[in-house]
Amino acid sequence: MTDPTHDPARTSWVASANGHPEFPIQNLPHGVFSPAGSGPRGGIAIGDSIFDVSAALELGLFGGAALSAAQEASGRSLNPLLEAGPAARQALRRAVSDLLATGGAGQPHAARILHDAAACTLHMPARVGNFTDFFAGINHVITAGRITRPDNPVLPNYRYVPVAYHSRASSVRVSGEPLKRPNGQRKLPTEDAPTFGPCRNLDYEIELGIWVGPGNPVGEPIPIGQASSHIAGFCLLNDWSARDIQSWESQPLGPFLGKSFSSFVSPWIVTAEALSPFRGPQPPRPAGDPAPLPHLLDANDQATGGLDIDFEVYIHSAKMRADGIAPHRLSAVNASVLYWTVAQMVAHHTSNGCNLMPGDLLGTGTLSGPDVGTEGCLLEMSRGGQKEIDLGNGETRRYLVDGDDIIFRAHCSRKGQVSIGFGECRGRIGAVT
Ligand code: CA
C-alpha cells in the first residue's frame, strides 16, 4: 500500500533531503533528540535536519487526526505513538510530508521547526518493556550450528517454530554509546575448568529490530492476518554476544549473561509505512521443508511479508582511525535470508496468549547469507574463532578488540522508488574497568 507520501516525484523544501541517502521525504523516521542546550523531545529525520514535532505543535501546524498523533510523537519517549497504531501514524506521516514537501506550509517556520542534526543528541526512541530475540536467519543457524553439530546443524523444530529466547530489555541502549567488555565465566572447549574474567571472544550480531505497536491483552493471541497492524516500525539491532561466556553457560537453558550485558539499537524508528514500497513475497522455502502450520500461514503475509533491506557491517579499528583509513566492510546481506516473516514472529509470540506491549522490541536473529562476505557475526566469519579475518590494512580479527568501532547500516532501494536508509547503529568496544 503506497500513497502520495511515497511518490518518487515528491521533493522537500529542506534541500538536503532531496537525494539524501538515508532521510529523503519518503522516509520520515521518528526518534527522540535533544537540540544543543535543550531537553529531549520527539523528532523526525529529514535530510541533514531534524523536524521538531513539539515546535510544530506550538505553531498550530497540525489538525484533525494528525494533531493527537503529533502529541503522541512529541515527548521524550515514543511509546504513546507506538501504542496509537497505524491509522494515527499514517495521519501524522501524511501531515508531516505535506508540511515538508516543496511548497508546503512548514517552510515559513523553518527556523523554528528544524534543527541541524549534527548538533543534536539522539536518545533511545522508546522505553523497551520486553526484548525478545528470534533466530530467523536460517544461514546463521546452519553455519553456527555446524560448529557444534557438523552433521545436524538445524534441529527438527526449527522449520516449524520461529525459535526465540527472552532477552534483557534493561540494557538495550542507543547507538553511539561505548560498550564495556563484559566479565564472565569463560571456558573454552580446550580448557579443563572455567575462570572468571573479561570476555575473550566478543562478537556482534547484525539484526533487524522490530518496534511493537498496540499489542494484545493477555490471553488474546494476535492472528497472523492482523499481525502487521501491531508492527509499528523497524531499526538496526546489534545483539552483542560474549561467545566464550555464552557457550559455557547456555546448556541447557540458552543464552543469559553472554547476551544480557547490552544490545544496541539505531535511534530512528523507520515506520512500517516507509517500508511499504520495499515489501514483496516471502522467499519460497527450500524443497522438502514443511509448510508453516495454519496459525502461522496467511496468504497476504506470504505475498507481502518479505522485506527488501540491504544491510552492511563495517569495522573501524583504532589503527584505522589513527591512520585516517575509512571503515572496512566486513559483510553485506539482504533481509531475504529470513526464514520467518515478522508477522509470523508476532503471531507465534502471542499464540499462547502472551501479551505484547507497545515499545516491546523484537530482534529477527542474526542476518547471514550462505556465502563468504554475507556472514552476520564474527563467529561465522572466523568459523568459531578458527580462521583469521583480514581487515585489508595488515590487521586481522577473530573476535573484537578494544577500540574497535562496529557500524551497521541499512538501505532499501527499488527501481522506481526513492531509496531510504536506517541511519547507523554504532558502538565502540571499551576495556573492562
Ligand atoms: Ca541474536
Coordinates of C-alpha atoms and ligand atoms in Angstrom, one line a residue:
M1 CA 0.0 0.0 0.0
T2 CA 1.6 3.2 -1.1
D3 CA 0.1 6.8 -1.1
P4 CA 1.3 10.3 -2.1
T5 CA 3.9 10.2 0.7
H6 CA 5.8 7.6 -1.2
D7 CA 5.5 9.4 -4.6
P8 CA 9.1 9.4 -6.0
A9 CA 8.4 12.8 -7.6
R10 CA 7.8 14.4 -4.2
T11 CA 10.6 16.7 -3.1
S12 CA 11.2 18.8 0.0
W13 CA 11.9 22.4 0.6
V14 CA 14.6 21.0 3.0
A15 CA 17.2 21.0 0.3
S16 CA 19.4 18.4 2.0
A17 CA 16.6 15.9 1.9
N18 CA 16.5 15.7 -1.9
G19 CA 18.8 12.8 -2.9
H20 CA 19.7 12.2 0.8
P21 CA 20.9 8.5 1.1
E22 CA 19.1 8.0 4.4
F23 CA 16.3 10.5 5.0
P24 CA 14.5 11.8 1.9
I25 CA 10.9 13.0 2.4
Q26 CA 9.7 9.5 1.6
N27 CA 11.2 8.1 4.8
L28 CA 10.3 10.4 7.8
P29 CA 11.5 8.1 10.7
H30 CA 10.7 9.0 14.2
G31 CA 13.2 9.5 17.0
V32 CA 13.9 11.4 20.3
F33 CA 16.5 14.1 20.3
S34 CA 17.9 17.0 22.2
P35 CA 18.9 20.2 20.5
A36 CA 22.1 21.7 21.9
G37 CA 21.2 23.1 25.4
S38 CA 17.6 21.8 25.4
G39 CA 15.8 18.7 26.7
P40 CA 14.7 15.6 24.8
R41 CA 11.6 15.7 22.6
G42 CA 10.2 13.8 19.6
G43 CA 11.6 14.5 16.1
I44 CA 11.5 13.3 12.6
A45 CA 14.7 13.0 10.4
I46 CA 14.6 15.0 7.2
G47 CA 17.8 15.3 5.2
D48 CA 20.5 16.6 7.5
S49 CA 17.9 18.2 9.8
I50 CA 15.5 17.0 12.5
F51 CA 11.9 18.2 12.4
D52 CA 10.8 19.3 15.9
V53 CA 7.3 17.8 16.4
S54 CA 6.6 19.8 19.6
A55 CA 7.7 23.1 18.0
A56 CA 5.4 22.4 15.1
L57 CA 2.6 21.7 17.6
E58 CA 3.2 25.0 19.3
L59 CA 2.9 26.8 16.0
G60 CA -0.5 25.1 15.4
L61 CA 0.7 23.3 12.2
F62 CA -1.4 20.1 12.9
G63 CA -5.1 19.5 12.7
G64 CA -7.5 16.5 12.6
A65 CA -6.2 13.0 13.3
A66 CA -2.6 14.2 12.9
L67 CA -3.0 16.5 15.9
S68 CA -3.3 13.8 18.5
A69 CA -0.7 11.7 16.7
A70 CA 1.7 14.6 16.8
Q71 CA 1.2 15.0 20.5
E72 CA 2.0 11.3 20.9
A73 CA 5.1 11.7 18.8
S74 CA 6.4 14.8 20.6
G75 CA 7.5 13.7 24.0
R76 CA 10.7 12.2 25.4
S77 CA 9.5 8.7 24.6
L78 CA 7.6 7.4 21.6
N79 CA 5.7 4.7 23.4
P80 CA 2.4 6.7 23.0
L81 CA 2.9 6.8 19.3
L82 CA 3.7 3.1 19.2
E83 CA 0.5 2.4 21.2
A84 CA -1.6 4.6 18.9
G85 CA -1.4 2.2 15.9
P86 CA -1.3 2.5 12.2
A87 CA -4.1 5.0 11.5
A88 CA -2.6 7.6 13.8
R89 CA 0.9 7.0 12.4
Q90 CA -0.3 7.3 8.8
A91 CA -2.3 10.5 9.5
L92 CA 0.9 12.1 11.0
R93 CA 3.0 10.9 8.2
R94 CA 0.7 12.5 5.6
A95 CA 0.6 15.8 7.6
V96 CA 4.4 15.9 8.1
S97 CA 5.0 15.0 4.4
D98 CA 2.7 17.8 3.3
L99 CA 4.4 20.3 5.7
L100 CA 7.9 19.4 4.4
A101 CA 7.0 19.0 0.7
T102 CA 8.2 21.6 -1.8
G103 CA 5.7 24.5 -1.4
G104 CA 4.5 23.0 2.0
A105 CA 3.2 25.1 4.8
G106 CA 6.2 24.4 7.1
Q107 CA 8.7 26.4 5.1
P108 CA 8.0 29.8 6.6
H109 CA 8.7 28.3 10.0
A110 CA 11.9 26.6 9.1
A111 CA 14.0 28.4 11.7
R112 CA 11.6 27.2 14.5
I113 CA 10.8 23.6 13.4
L114 CA 14.2 22.4 12.1
H115 CA 17.4 21.6 13.9
D116 CA 20.8 20.8 12.4
A117 CA 21.0 17.0 13.1
A118 CA 24.8 17.2 13.6
A119 CA 24.3 19.5 16.6
C120 CA 21.7 17.3 18.3
T121 CA 22.0 14.3 20.6
L122 CA 19.9 11.2 19.8
H123 CA 18.3 9.2 22.6
M124 CA 16.6 5.8 23.0
P125 CA 13.4 6.4 21.0
A126 CA 11.1 4.5 23.4
R127 CA 11.1 2.6 26.7
V128 CA 11.7 -1.1 25.9
G129 CA 9.3 -3.2 28.1
N130 CA 10.5 -6.6 26.8
F131 CA 13.1 -7.7 24.4
T132 CA 12.6 -11.0 22.5
D133 CA 15.3 -12.2 20.2
F134 CA 14.4 -14.6 17.4
F135 CA 16.6 -16.9 15.4
A136 CA 15.0 -16.5 11.9
G137 CA 18.2 -16.1 9.8
I138 CA 18.5 -19.7 8.7
N139 CA 22.0 -19.4 7.3
H140 CA 23.2 -18.2 10.8
V141 CA 21.5 -21.3 12.3
I142 CA 23.2 -23.6 9.7
T143 CA 26.7 -22.0 9.9
A144 CA 26.8 -21.5 13.7
G145 CA 25.1 -25.0 14.2
R146 CA 27.8 -26.7 12.1
I147 CA 30.5 -25.5 14.6
T148 CA 29.0 -27.7 17.3
R149 CA 26.9 -30.2 15.4
P150 CA 28.5 -30.7 12.0
D151 CA 26.1 -33.4 10.9
N152 CA 22.9 -31.9 12.3
P153 CA 23.2 -28.1 12.3
V154 CA 19.4 -27.4 12.2
L155 CA 17.3 -29.0 14.8
P156 CA 14.0 -30.6 13.8
N157 CA 11.8 -27.9 15.5
Y158 CA 13.4 -25.1 13.5
R159 CA 11.3 -25.4 10.4
Y160 CA 8.1 -25.4 12.5
V161 CA 8.8 -23.0 15.3
P162 CA 10.0 -19.4 15.0
V163 CA 12.6 -20.1 17.7
A164 CA 13.3 -17.2 20.1
Y165 CA 14.5 -16.5 23.7
H166 CA 13.5 -13.8 26.1
S167 CA 16.4 -11.4 26.3
R168 CA 17.1 -8.4 28.5
A169 CA 15.3 -5.1 28.0
S170 CA 17.0 -3.0 30.7
S171 CA 20.4 -3.0 28.9
V172 CA 19.1 -2.1 25.4
R173 CA 20.9 1.2 24.6
V174 CA 21.1 3.5 21.7
S175 CA 23.8 3.7 19.0
G176 CA 26.9 5.7 19.8
E177 CA 27.4 4.6 23.4
P178 CA 30.6 2.8 24.5
L179 CA 30.3 -1.0 25.1
K180 CA 32.3 -2.1 28.1
R181 CA 33.8 -5.6 27.5
P182 CA 31.9 -7.8 30.0
N183 CA 33.3 -10.0 32.6
G184 CA 32.0 -13.5 33.0
Q185 CA 32.7 -17.2 33.4
R186 CA 34.6 -18.4 30.4
K187 CA 35.6 -21.9 29.5
L188 CA 36.9 -22.7 26.0
P189 CA 36.5 -26.3 24.9
T190 CA 40.3 -26.7 25.2
E191 CA 40.2 -25.7 28.9
D192 CA 39.6 -28.0 31.8
A193 CA 37.8 -25.6 34.1
P194 CA 36.2 -22.2 33.9
T195 CA 37.7 -18.9 35.0
F196 CA 36.1 -15.5 35.7
G197 CA 37.4 -12.6 33.7
P198 CA 37.0 -10.4 30.7
C199 CA 35.2 -11.9 27.7
R200 CA 37.8 -13.1 25.2
N201 CA 35.5 -13.8 22.3
L202 CA 33.4 -10.6 22.0
D203 CA 31.2 -10.5 18.9
Y204 CA 28.4 -8.5 17.3
E205 CA 25.2 -9.8 15.6
I206 CA 23.5 -7.8 12.9
E207 CA 19.7 -8.0 13.2
L208 CA 16.6 -6.2 12.1
G209 CA 14.8 -4.8 15.2
I210 CA 11.0 -4.5 15.3
W211 CA 9.2 -2.0 17.4
V212 CA 5.9 -3.4 18.6
G213 CA 2.8 -1.2 18.2
P214 CA -0.5 -1.6 20.1
G215 CA -0.1 -5.2 21.2
N216 CA -2.7 -7.5 22.8
P217 CA -4.3 -8.3 26.1
V218 CA -3.0 -11.4 27.9
G219 CA -4.9 -14.4 26.8
E220 CA -5.9 -13.0 23.4
P221 CA -3.5 -14.1 20.6
I222 CA -2.9 -11.8 17.6
P223 CA -4.0 -13.8 14.5
I224 CA -1.4 -13.9 11.7
G225 CA -3.7 -11.9 9.5
Q226 CA -3.7 -9.0 12.0
A227 CA -0.1 -9.1 13.0
S228 CA 1.0 -6.3 10.7
S229 CA -1.1 -3.8 12.5
H230 CA 1.0 -4.4 15.6
I231 CA 4.3 -3.8 13.9
A232 CA 5.0 -0.1 14.2
G233 CA 8.5 0.2 12.8
F234 CA 12.0 -1.1 12.4
C235 CA 15.5 -0.3 13.5
L236 CA 19.0 -1.8 13.3
L237 CA 19.9 -4.0 16.2
N238 CA 23.3 -5.1 17.5
D239 CA 22.9 -8.1 19.7
W240 CA 26.4 -8.0 21.3
S241 CA 27.5 -11.5 22.2
A242 CA 30.2 -12.8 24.5
R243 CA 30.8 -16.2 22.8
D244 CA 33.0 -17.7 25.4
I245 CA 30.6 -16.9 28.2
Q246 CA 27.6 -17.9 26.0
S247 CA 28.9 -21.3 25.0
W248 CA 29.8 -22.3 28.6
E249 CA 26.5 -21.1 30.2
S250 CA 23.9 -21.9 27.6
Q251 CA 23.4 -25.6 28.3
P252 CA 20.5 -26.4 28.8
L253 CA 18.5 -23.2 29.1
G254 CA 20.0 -21.0 26.4
P255 CA 21.8 -17.6 26.5
F256 CA 21.9 -15.4 29.6
L257 CA 24.9 -13.3 30.7
G258 CA 26.6 -13.9 27.3
K259 CA 23.9 -11.6 25.8
S260 CA 22.3 -9.5 28.6
F261 CA 25.2 -7.1 29.1
S262 CA 23.9 -4.9 26.3
S263 CA 22.2 -4.7 22.9
F264 CA 22.3 -1.5 20.8
V265 CA 19.5 -0.1 18.6
S266 CA 19.7 2.6 15.9
P267 CA 18.0 5.8 17.1
W268 CA 15.4 6.2 14.3
I269 CA 12.2 4.2 14.0
V270 CA 11.7 3.6 10.3
T271 CA 7.9 3.2 10.2
A272 CA 6.1 0.3 8.6
E273 CA 4.6 2.8 6.2
A274 CA 8.1 4.0 5.0
L275 CA 8.9 0.3 4.2
S276 CA 5.7 -0.3 2.2
P277 CA 7.4 0.2 -1.2
F278 CA 10.1 -2.3 -0.3
R279 CA 7.9 -5.3 0.6
G280 CA 7.4 -8.4 -1.5
P281 CA 6.8 -12.1 -1.4
Q282 CA 8.4 -14.1 1.3
P283 CA 11.0 -16.2 -0.5
P284 CA 9.8 -19.8 -1.0
R285 CA 11.0 -22.4 1.4
P286 CA 13.6 -25.0 0.1
A287 CA 12.1 -28.1 -1.5
G288 CA 11.1 -30.6 1.2
D289 CA 10.6 -28.1 4.0
P290 CA 7.2 -28.3 5.7
A291 CA 4.6 -25.5 5.1
P292 CA 4.1 -23.3 8.2
L293 CA 1.3 -24.6 10.5
P294 CA -2.1 -22.9 9.7
H295 CA -1.8 -20.4 12.6
L296 CA 1.4 -19.1 11.0
L297 CA 0.3 -19.1 7.4
D298 CA -1.5 -16.2 5.8
A299 CA -1.7 -15.7 2.0
N300 CA -1.3 -11.9 2.2
D301 CA 1.7 -12.3 4.6
Q302 CA 3.3 -14.7 2.2
A303 CA 2.7 -12.3 -0.7
T304 CA 3.9 -9.1 1.0
G305 CA 5.7 -10.2 4.2
G306 CA 9.2 -10.2 2.6
L307 CA 11.4 -7.2 3.2
D308 CA 14.0 -5.9 0.7
I309 CA 16.5 -4.3 3.0
D310 CA 20.3 -4.4 2.4
F311 CA 22.4 -4.5 5.5
E312 CA 26.2 -3.7 5.8
V313 CA 28.6 -4.3 8.7
Y314 CA 31.8 -2.1 9.0
I315 CA 34.7 -2.2 11.4
H316 CA 36.8 0.9 12.2
S317 CA 39.7 -0.1 14.4
A318 CA 41.7 2.3 16.5
K319 CA 44.6 1.8 14.0
M320 CA 42.3 2.6 11.0
R321 CA 41.2 5.8 12.7
A322 CA 44.8 6.8 13.6
D323 CA 45.9 6.1 10.0
G324 CA 43.0 8.0 8.6
I325 CA 41.6 4.9 6.8
A326 CA 37.9 4.6 6.1
P327 CA 35.9 1.8 7.9
H328 CA 36.4 -1.7 6.4
R329 CA 33.3 -3.5 5.2
L330 CA 33.1 -6.9 6.9
S331 CA 29.9 -8.2 5.3
A332 CA 26.7 -7.3 3.4
V333 CA 23.4 -9.2 3.5
N334 CA 19.7 -8.8 2.4
A335 CA 16.8 -9.4 4.7
S336 CA 15.5 -12.0 2.3
V337 CA 17.6 -14.5 4.3
L338 CA 14.8 -14.5 7.0
Y339 CA 13.1 -17.9 7.2
W340 CA 10.1 -16.4 9.0
T341 CA 8.3 -13.1 8.4
V342 CA 7.9 -10.5 11.1
A343 CA 4.2 -11.2 11.1
Q344 CA 4.9 -14.9 11.8
M345 CA 7.1 -13.9 14.7
V346 CA 4.3 -11.7 16.2
A347 CA 1.7 -14.4 15.7
H348 CA 3.9 -17.1 17.2
H349 CA 4.9 -14.9 20.1
T350 CA 1.3 -14.3 21.1
S351 CA -0.1 -17.7 20.1
N352 CA 0.0 -19.0 23.7
G353 CA -1.8 -15.8 24.9
C354 CA 1.4 -13.9 25.9
N355 CA 0.8 -10.2 25.6
L356 CA 3.0 -7.9 23.5
M357 CA 3.1 -4.3 24.7
P358 CA 3.8 -1.0 22.9
G359 CA 7.6 -0.5 22.9
D360 CA 8.4 -4.1 23.1
L361 CA 11.4 -4.9 20.9
L362 CA 11.8 -8.0 18.8
G363 CA 15.0 -9.0 17.1
T364 CA 15.0 -11.2 14.0
G365 CA 18.1 -13.0 14.8
T366 CA 21.4 -12.7 13.0
L367 CA 21.1 -11.9 9.3
S368 CA 23.5 -14.1 7.4
G369 CA 23.7 -15.3 3.8
P370 CA 25.2 -18.6 2.7
D371 CA 28.3 -17.1 1.2
V372 CA 31.6 -15.7 2.3
G373 CA 31.1 -11.9 2.8
T374 CA 27.5 -12.3 3.9
E375 CA 28.0 -13.6 7.5
G376 CA 26.3 -11.5 10.2
C377 CA 28.7 -12.1 13.0
L378 CA 32.4 -12.9 13.6
L379 CA 31.5 -16.4 15.0
E380 CA 30.5 -17.3 11.5
M381 CA 33.3 -15.3 9.7
S382 CA 36.0 -16.8 11.8
R383 CA 34.4 -20.3 11.8
G384 CA 34.2 -20.3 15.6
G385 CA 37.5 -18.4 16.0
Q386 CA 39.5 -20.9 13.9
K387 CA 40.2 -18.5 11.0
E388 CA 41.8 -15.0 10.8
I389 CA 39.7 -12.3 9.1
D390 CA 41.8 -10.0 7.0
L391 CA 40.8 -6.3 7.6
G392 CA 42.8 -5.2 4.5
N393 CA 45.2 -2.9 6.4
G394 CA 47.5 -5.5 7.8
E395 CA 45.2 -6.1 10.8
T396 CA 43.3 -9.3 11.4
R397 CA 40.5 -10.3 13.7
R398 CA 38.9 -13.5 15.1
Y399 CA 36.8 -11.5 17.6
L400 CA 36.6 -7.8 18.6
V401 CA 39.5 -6.0 20.3
D402 CA 39.2 -2.9 22.5
G403 CA 39.0 0.3 20.4
D404 CA 37.1 -1.4 17.5
D405 CA 34.0 0.5 16.3
I406 CA 31.3 -1.7 14.8
I407 CA 29.0 0.2 12.5
F408 CA 25.8 -1.2 10.9
R409 CA 24.0 0.5 8.0
A410 CA 20.9 -0.5 6.0
H411 CA 19.2 0.8 2.9
C412 CA 16.2 0.0 0.8
S413 CA 16.4 0.5 -2.9
R414 CA 14.0 -0.5 -5.6
K415 CA 13.5 0.6 -9.2
G416 CA 11.0 3.4 -9.5
Q417 CA 11.2 4.3 -5.8
V418 CA 13.3 6.8 -3.8
S419 CA 15.8 4.9 -1.7
I420 CA 15.7 5.2 2.1
G421 CA 18.1 4.4 4.9
F422 CA 18.0 3.5 8.6
G423 CA 20.9 5.7 9.7
E424 CA 23.5 3.8 11.6
C425 CA 24.0 1.7 14.7
R426 CA 27.5 2.2 16.1
G427 CA 29.3 1.0 19.1
R428 CA 33.0 1.2 20.3
I429 CA 34.5 -1.6 22.4
G430 CA 36.0 -0.4 25.6
A431 CA 38.2 -2.2 28.1
V432 CA 36.8 -3.7 31.3
T433 CA 37.1 -1.0 34.1
Ligands
CA1 CA 20.8 -12.6 18.4

